[in-house]
CSV table of C-alpha atoms in Angstrom, one decimal:
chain,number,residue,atom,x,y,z
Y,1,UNK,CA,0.0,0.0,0.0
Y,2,UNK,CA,1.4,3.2,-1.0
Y,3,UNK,CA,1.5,5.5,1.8
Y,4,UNK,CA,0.0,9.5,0.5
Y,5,UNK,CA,2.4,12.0,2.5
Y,6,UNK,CA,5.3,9.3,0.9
Y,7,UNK,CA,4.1,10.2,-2.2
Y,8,UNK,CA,3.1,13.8,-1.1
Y,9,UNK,CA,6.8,13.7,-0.5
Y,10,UNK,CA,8.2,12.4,-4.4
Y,11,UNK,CA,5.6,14.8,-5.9
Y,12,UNK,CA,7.0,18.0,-4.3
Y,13,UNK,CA,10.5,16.5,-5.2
Y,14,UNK,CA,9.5,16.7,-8.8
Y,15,UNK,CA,7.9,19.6,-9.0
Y,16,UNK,CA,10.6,21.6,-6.6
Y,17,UNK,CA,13.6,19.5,-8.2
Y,18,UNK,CA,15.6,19.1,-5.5
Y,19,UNK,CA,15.8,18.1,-1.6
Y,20,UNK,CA,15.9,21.6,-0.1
Y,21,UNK,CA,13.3,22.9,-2.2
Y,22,UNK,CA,10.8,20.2,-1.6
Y,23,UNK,CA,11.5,20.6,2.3
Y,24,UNK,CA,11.0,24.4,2.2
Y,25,UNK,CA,7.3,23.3,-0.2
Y,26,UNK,CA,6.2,21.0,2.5
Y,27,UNK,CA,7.5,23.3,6.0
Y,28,UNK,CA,9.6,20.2,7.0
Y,29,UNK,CA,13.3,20.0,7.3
Y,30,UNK,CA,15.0,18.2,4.6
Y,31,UNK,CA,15.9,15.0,7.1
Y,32,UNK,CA,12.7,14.6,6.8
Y,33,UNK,CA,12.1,14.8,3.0
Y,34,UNK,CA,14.9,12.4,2.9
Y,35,UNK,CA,13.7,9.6,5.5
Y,36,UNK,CA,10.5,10.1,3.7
Y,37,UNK,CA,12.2,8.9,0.4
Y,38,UNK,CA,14.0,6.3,1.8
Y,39,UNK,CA,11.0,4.7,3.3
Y,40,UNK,CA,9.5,5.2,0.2
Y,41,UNK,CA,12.4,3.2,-2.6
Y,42,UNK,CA,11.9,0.2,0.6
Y,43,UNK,CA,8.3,0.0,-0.4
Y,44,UNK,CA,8.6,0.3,-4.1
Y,45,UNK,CA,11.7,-2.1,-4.1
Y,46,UNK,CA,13.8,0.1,-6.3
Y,47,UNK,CA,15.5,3.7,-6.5
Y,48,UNK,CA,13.9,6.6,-6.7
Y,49,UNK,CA,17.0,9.2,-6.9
Y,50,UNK,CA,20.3,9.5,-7.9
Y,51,UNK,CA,22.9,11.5,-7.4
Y,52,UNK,CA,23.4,14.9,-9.6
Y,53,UNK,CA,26.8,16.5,-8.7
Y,54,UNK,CA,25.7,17.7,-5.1
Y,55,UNK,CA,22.1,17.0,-5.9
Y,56,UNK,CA,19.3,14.6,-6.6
Y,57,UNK,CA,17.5,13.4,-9.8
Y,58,UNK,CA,14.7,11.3,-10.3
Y,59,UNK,CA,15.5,7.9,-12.4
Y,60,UNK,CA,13.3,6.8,-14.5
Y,61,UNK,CA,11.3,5.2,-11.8
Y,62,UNK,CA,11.5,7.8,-9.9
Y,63,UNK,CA,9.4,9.9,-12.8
Y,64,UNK,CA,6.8,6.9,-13.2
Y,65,UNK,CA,5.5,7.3,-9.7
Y,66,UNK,CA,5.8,10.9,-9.5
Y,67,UNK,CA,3.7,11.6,-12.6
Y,68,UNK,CA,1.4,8.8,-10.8
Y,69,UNK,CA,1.7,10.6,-7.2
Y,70,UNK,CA,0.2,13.9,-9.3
Y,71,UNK,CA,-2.5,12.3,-10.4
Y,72,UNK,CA,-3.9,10.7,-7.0
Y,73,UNK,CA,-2.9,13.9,-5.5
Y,74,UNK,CA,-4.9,15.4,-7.4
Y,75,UNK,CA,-7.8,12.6,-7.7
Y,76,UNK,CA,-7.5,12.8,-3.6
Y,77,UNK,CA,-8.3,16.2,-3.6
Y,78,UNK,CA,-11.6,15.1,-6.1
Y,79,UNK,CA,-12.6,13.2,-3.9
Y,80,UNK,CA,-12.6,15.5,-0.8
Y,81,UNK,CA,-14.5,18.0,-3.2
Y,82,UNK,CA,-17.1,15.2,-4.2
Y,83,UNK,CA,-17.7,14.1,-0.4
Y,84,UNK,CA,-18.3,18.1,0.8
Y,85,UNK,CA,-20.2,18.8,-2.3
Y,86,UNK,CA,-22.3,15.7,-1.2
Y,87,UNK,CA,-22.9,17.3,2.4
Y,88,UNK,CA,-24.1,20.1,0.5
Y,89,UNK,CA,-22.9,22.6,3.2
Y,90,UNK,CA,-19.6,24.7,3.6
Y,91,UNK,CA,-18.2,22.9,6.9
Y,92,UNK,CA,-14.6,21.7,8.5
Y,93,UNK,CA,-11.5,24.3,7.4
Y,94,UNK,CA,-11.0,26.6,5.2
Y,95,UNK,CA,-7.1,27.7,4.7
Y,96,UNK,CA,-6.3,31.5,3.2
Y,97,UNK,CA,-3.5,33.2,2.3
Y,98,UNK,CA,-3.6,37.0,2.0
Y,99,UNK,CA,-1.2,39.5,1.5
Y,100,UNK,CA,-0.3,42.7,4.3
Y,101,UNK,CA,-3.2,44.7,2.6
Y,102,UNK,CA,-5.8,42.6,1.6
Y,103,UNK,CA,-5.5,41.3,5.3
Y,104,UNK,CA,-6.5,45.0,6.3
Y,105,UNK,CA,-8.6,45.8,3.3
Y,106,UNK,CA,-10.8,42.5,2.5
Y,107,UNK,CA,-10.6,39.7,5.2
Y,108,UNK,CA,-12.2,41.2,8.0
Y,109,UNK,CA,-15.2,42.0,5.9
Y,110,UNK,CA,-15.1,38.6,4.0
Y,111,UNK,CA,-14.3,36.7,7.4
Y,112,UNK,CA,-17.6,38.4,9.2
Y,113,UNK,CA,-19.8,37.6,6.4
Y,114,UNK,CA,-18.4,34.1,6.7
Y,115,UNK,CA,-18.9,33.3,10.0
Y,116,UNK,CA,-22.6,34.8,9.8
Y,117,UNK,CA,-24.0,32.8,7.0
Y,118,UNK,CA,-21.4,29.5,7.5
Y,119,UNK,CA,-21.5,29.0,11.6
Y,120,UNK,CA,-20.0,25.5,10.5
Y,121,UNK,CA,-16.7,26.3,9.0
Y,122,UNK,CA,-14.0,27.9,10.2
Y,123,UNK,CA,-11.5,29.9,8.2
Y,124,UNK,CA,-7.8,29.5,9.4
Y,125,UNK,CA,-5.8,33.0,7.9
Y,126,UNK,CA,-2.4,33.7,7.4
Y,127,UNK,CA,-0.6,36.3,6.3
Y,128,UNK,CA,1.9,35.5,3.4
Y,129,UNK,CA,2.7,37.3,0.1
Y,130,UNK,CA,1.1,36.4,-3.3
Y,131,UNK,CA,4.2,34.1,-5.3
Y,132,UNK,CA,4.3,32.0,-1.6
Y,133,UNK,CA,0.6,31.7,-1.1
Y,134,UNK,CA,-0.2,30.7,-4.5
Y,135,UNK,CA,2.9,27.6,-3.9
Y,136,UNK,CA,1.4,26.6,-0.8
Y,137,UNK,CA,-2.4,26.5,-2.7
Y,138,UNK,CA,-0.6,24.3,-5.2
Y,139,UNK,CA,0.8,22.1,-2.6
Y,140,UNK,CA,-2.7,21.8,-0.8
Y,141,UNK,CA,-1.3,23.6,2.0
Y,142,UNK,CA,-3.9,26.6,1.4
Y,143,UNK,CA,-7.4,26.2,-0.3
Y,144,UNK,CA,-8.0,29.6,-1.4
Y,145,UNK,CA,-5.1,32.3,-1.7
Y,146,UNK,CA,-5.5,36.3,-2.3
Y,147,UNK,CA,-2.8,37.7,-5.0
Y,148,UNK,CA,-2.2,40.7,-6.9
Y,149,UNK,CA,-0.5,41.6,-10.5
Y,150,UNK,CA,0.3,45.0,-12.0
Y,151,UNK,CA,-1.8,46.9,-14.8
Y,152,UNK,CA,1.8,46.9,-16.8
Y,153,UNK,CA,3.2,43.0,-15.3
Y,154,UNK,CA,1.1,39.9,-15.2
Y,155,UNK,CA,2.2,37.0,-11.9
Y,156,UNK,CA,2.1,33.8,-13.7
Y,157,UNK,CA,-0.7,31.3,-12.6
Y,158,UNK,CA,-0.2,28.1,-12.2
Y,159,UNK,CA,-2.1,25.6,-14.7
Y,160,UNK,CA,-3.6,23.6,-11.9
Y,161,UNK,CA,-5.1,26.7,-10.5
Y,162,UNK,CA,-8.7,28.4,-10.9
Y,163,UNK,CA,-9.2,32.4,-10.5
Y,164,UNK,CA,-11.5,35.1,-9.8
Y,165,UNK,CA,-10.7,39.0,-10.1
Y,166,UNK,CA,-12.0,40.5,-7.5
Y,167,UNK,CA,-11.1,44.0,-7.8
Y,168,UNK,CA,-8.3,46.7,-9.4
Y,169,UNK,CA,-6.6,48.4,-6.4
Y,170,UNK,CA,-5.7,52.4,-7.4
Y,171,UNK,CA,-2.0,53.1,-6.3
Y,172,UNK,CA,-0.8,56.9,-5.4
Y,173,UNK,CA,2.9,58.0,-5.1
Y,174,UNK,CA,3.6,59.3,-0.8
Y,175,UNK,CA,5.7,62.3,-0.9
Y,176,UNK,CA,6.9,64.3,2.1
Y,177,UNK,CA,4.9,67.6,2.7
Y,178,UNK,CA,8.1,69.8,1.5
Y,179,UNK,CA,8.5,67.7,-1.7
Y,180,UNK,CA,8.9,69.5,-5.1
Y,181,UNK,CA,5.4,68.4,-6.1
Y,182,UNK,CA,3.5,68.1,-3.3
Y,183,UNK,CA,1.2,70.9,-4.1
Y,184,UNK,CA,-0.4,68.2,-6.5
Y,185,UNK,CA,-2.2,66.2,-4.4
Y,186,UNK,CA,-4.9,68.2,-4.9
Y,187,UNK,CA,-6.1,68.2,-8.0
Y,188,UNK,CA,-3.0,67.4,-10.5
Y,189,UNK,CA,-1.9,64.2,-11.9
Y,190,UNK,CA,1.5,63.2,-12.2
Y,191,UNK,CA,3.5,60.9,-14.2
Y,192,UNK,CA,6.1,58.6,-12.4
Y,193,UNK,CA,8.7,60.1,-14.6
Y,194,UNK,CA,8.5,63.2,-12.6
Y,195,UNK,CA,10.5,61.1,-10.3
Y,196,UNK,CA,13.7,60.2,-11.9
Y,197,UNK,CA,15.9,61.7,-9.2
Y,198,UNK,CA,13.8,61.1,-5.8
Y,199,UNK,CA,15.4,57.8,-4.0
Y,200,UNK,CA,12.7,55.4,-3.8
Y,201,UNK,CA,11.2,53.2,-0.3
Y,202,UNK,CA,10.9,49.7,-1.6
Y,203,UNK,CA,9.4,46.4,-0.7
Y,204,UNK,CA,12.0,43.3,-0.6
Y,205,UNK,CA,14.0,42.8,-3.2
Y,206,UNK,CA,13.0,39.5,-4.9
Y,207,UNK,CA,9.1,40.1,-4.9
Y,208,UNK,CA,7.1,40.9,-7.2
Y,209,UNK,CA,6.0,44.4,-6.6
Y,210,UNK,CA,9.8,45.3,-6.0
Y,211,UNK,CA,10.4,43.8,-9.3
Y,212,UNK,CA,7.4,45.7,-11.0
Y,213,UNK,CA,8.8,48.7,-9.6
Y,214,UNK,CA,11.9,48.5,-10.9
Y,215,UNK,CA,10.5,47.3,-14.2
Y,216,UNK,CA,8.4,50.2,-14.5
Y,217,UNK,CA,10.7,52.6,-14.0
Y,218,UNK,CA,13.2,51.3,-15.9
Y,219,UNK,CA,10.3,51.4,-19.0
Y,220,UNK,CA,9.8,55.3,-18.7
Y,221,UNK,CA,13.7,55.8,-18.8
Y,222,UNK,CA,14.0,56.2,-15.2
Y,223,UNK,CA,17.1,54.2,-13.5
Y,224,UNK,CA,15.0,54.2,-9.9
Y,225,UNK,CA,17.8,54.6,-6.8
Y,226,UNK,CA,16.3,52.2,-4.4
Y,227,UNK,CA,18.0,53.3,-1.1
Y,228,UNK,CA,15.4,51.9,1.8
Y,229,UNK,CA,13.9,48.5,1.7
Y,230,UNK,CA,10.5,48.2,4.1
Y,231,UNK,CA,8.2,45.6,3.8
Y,232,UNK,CA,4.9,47.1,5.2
Y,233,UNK,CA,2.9,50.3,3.6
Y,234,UNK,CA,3.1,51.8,6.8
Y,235,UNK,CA,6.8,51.7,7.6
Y,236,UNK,CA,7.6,53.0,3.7
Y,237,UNK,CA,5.3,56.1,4.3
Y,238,UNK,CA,7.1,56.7,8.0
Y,239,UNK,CA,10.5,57.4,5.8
Y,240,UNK,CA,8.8,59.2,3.8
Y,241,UNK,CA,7.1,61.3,6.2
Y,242,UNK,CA,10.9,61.4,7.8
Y,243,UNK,CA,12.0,62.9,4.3
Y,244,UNK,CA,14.0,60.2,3.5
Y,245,UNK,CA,12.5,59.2,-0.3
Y,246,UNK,CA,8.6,58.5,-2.1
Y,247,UNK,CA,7.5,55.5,-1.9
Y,248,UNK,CA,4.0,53.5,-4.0
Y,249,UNK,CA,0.9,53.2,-2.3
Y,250,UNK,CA,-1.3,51.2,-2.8
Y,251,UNK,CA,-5.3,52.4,-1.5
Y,252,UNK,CA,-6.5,48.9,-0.3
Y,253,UNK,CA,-6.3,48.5,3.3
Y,254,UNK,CA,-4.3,51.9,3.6
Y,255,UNK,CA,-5.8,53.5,6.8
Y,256,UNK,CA,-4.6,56.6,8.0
Y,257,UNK,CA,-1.9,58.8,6.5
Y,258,UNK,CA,0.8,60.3,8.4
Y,259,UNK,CA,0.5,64.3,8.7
Y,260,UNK,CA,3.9,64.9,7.2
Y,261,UNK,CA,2.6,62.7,3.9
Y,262,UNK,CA,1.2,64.1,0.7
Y,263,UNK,CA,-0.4,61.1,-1.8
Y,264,UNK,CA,-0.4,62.2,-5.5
Y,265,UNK,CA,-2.4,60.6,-8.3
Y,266,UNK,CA,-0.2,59.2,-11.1
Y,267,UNK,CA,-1.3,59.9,-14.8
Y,268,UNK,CA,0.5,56.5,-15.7
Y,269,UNK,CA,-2.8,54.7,-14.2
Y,270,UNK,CA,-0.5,52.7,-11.9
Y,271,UNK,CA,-3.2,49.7,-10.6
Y,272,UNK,CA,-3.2,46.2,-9.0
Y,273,UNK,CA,-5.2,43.4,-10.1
Y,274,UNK,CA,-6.5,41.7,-6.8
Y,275,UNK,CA,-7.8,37.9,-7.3
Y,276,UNK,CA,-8.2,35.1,-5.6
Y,277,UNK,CA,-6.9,31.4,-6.7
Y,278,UNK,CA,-7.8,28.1,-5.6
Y,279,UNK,CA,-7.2,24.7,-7.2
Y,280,UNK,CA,-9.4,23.5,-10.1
Y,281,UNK,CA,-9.9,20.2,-8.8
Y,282,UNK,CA,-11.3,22.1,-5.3
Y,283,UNK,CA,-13.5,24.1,-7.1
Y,284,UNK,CA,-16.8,22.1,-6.4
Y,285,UNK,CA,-16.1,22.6,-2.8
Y,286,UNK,CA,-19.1,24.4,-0.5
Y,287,UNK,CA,-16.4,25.5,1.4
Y,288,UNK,CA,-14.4,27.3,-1.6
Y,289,UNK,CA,-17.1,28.4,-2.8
Y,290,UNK,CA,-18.6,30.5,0.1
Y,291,UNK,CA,-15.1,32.0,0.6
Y,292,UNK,CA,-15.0,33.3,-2.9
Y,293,UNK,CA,-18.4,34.5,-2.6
Y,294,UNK,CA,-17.5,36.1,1.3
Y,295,UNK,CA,-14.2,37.6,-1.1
Y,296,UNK,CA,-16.3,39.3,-3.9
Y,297,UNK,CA,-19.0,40.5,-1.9
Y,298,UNK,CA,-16.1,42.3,0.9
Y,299,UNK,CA,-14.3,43.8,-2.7
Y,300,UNK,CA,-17.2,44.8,-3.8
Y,301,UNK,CA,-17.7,46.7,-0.8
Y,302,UNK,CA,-14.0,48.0,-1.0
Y,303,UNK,CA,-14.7,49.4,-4.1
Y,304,UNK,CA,-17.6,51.3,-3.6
């Protein structure tokens, strides 16, 4: 009998393509993707990996059973649909991953309306940004995930996932009071050009938005100087109340503005794409389903 987290375990393998990546997939140490392995080659009677230079690979037997672990993966997760579908009510857990401002902006709304109409489930949150919450829906770690893209730079989604938009997300520019151009937050638009030689707050490098900013700027002939690296909204517009540089902000889930802050509108249309992803093969779950329809109705709110 083949044991599932075994082949949990040989599916992350292939899909990560190596030991330490499949650990960091799973949230276990990779001692433990390893035992996991081993135990699994006794079962099957014959070896799963081999070794590549300092790495792993998959032999050929190894690739059978993974593209086989994929499929009862996925045919597991069916069937979990197929059973809740048959209770006809949205009961039992439902994991979500949300970004820092759709935490603020749409899950307190979608997480009211939630427990009101579904007294029977229970929504388990976390706080995780877009690229790692969509992997960890993938996985089966999460059932529903929030994520964002850029009017000018898509985020890939994966194949095996399903999406709803649930609403475009306005961004300003923060400037300190004494800026240049402050006196346009009143009425003016301005285009991010106007800020070739301002130092920029920035979210970590290797994310997404840090990586749209960058690519933006670069697009309008603008080399950006990225001087301060913050991860949350609020801590970007502190520097830039402090004087130190301008920063992007986003409007969802923005709350208050600090006195020394001016926000100007930006002619460029500069916009996020907020969605939510689950996976395909979850899609006929009650569960799913009332925390779409929990998400839409709170953005639809947001948006008003």
């Amino acid at each position: 009998m083949l044991n599932l987290e075994r082949l949990r375990t040989l599916d992350a393998l292939a899909r990560h393509g190596s030991v330490s990546g499949a650990a960091d997939g799973l949230h276990v140490t990779t001692s433990a993707v390893s035992q996991q392995m081993a135990k699994l080659e006794r079962e099957i009677g014959q070896p799963l990996l081999s070794k590549n230079g300092r790495g792993v690979r998959l032999t050929d037997a190894g690739r059978l059973l993974a593209d086989h672990a994929a499929r009862i993966l996925s045919q597991v997760e069916l069937a979990q649909a197929d059973v809740e579908a048959h209770r006809g009510r949205a009961v039992g857990e439902l994991r979500i991953g949300a970004f820092p401002t759709a935490m603020r902006g749409l899950l307190p709304a979608a997480l009211t309306a939630l427990h009101a109409d579904h007294p029977d489930l229970r929504p388990l949150v976390r706080e995780q940004e877009p690229e790692e919450a969509m992997a960890a829906v993938v996985r089966g770690d999460l059932d529903l995930a929030l994520a964002i893209d850029w009017h000018n730079k898509r985020m890939p989604v994966p194949a095996e996932l399903d999406r709803v938009h649930l609403l475009d997300d306005a961004a300003d520019i923060a400037v300190p009071a004494g800026h240049p151009l402050a006196d346009r937050a009143d009425s003016r638009t301005t285009s991010l050009a106007a800020f070739a030689e301002d130092e920029w707050i920035s979210w970590n490098e290797g994310q997404f938005c840090h990586e749209w900013l960058v690519f933006t700027l670069r697009g309008l002939g603008v080399e950006p100087r990225i001087t301060y690296i913050a991860e949350e909204h609020h801590t970007q517009l502190a520097f830039v109340e402090a004087g130190l540089g301008v920063c992007v902000t986003p409007r969802l889930g923005r709350g208050s503005v600090p006195a020394g802050v001016r926000l100007l509108p930006v002619c460029d249309g500069v916009r996020r794409h907020v969605y939510a992803v689950w996976r395909a093969d979850a899609a006929r779950r009650p569960s799913v389903r009332a925390g779409v329809a929990a998400l839409q109705e709170a953005a639809r709110r947001a948006a008003c």
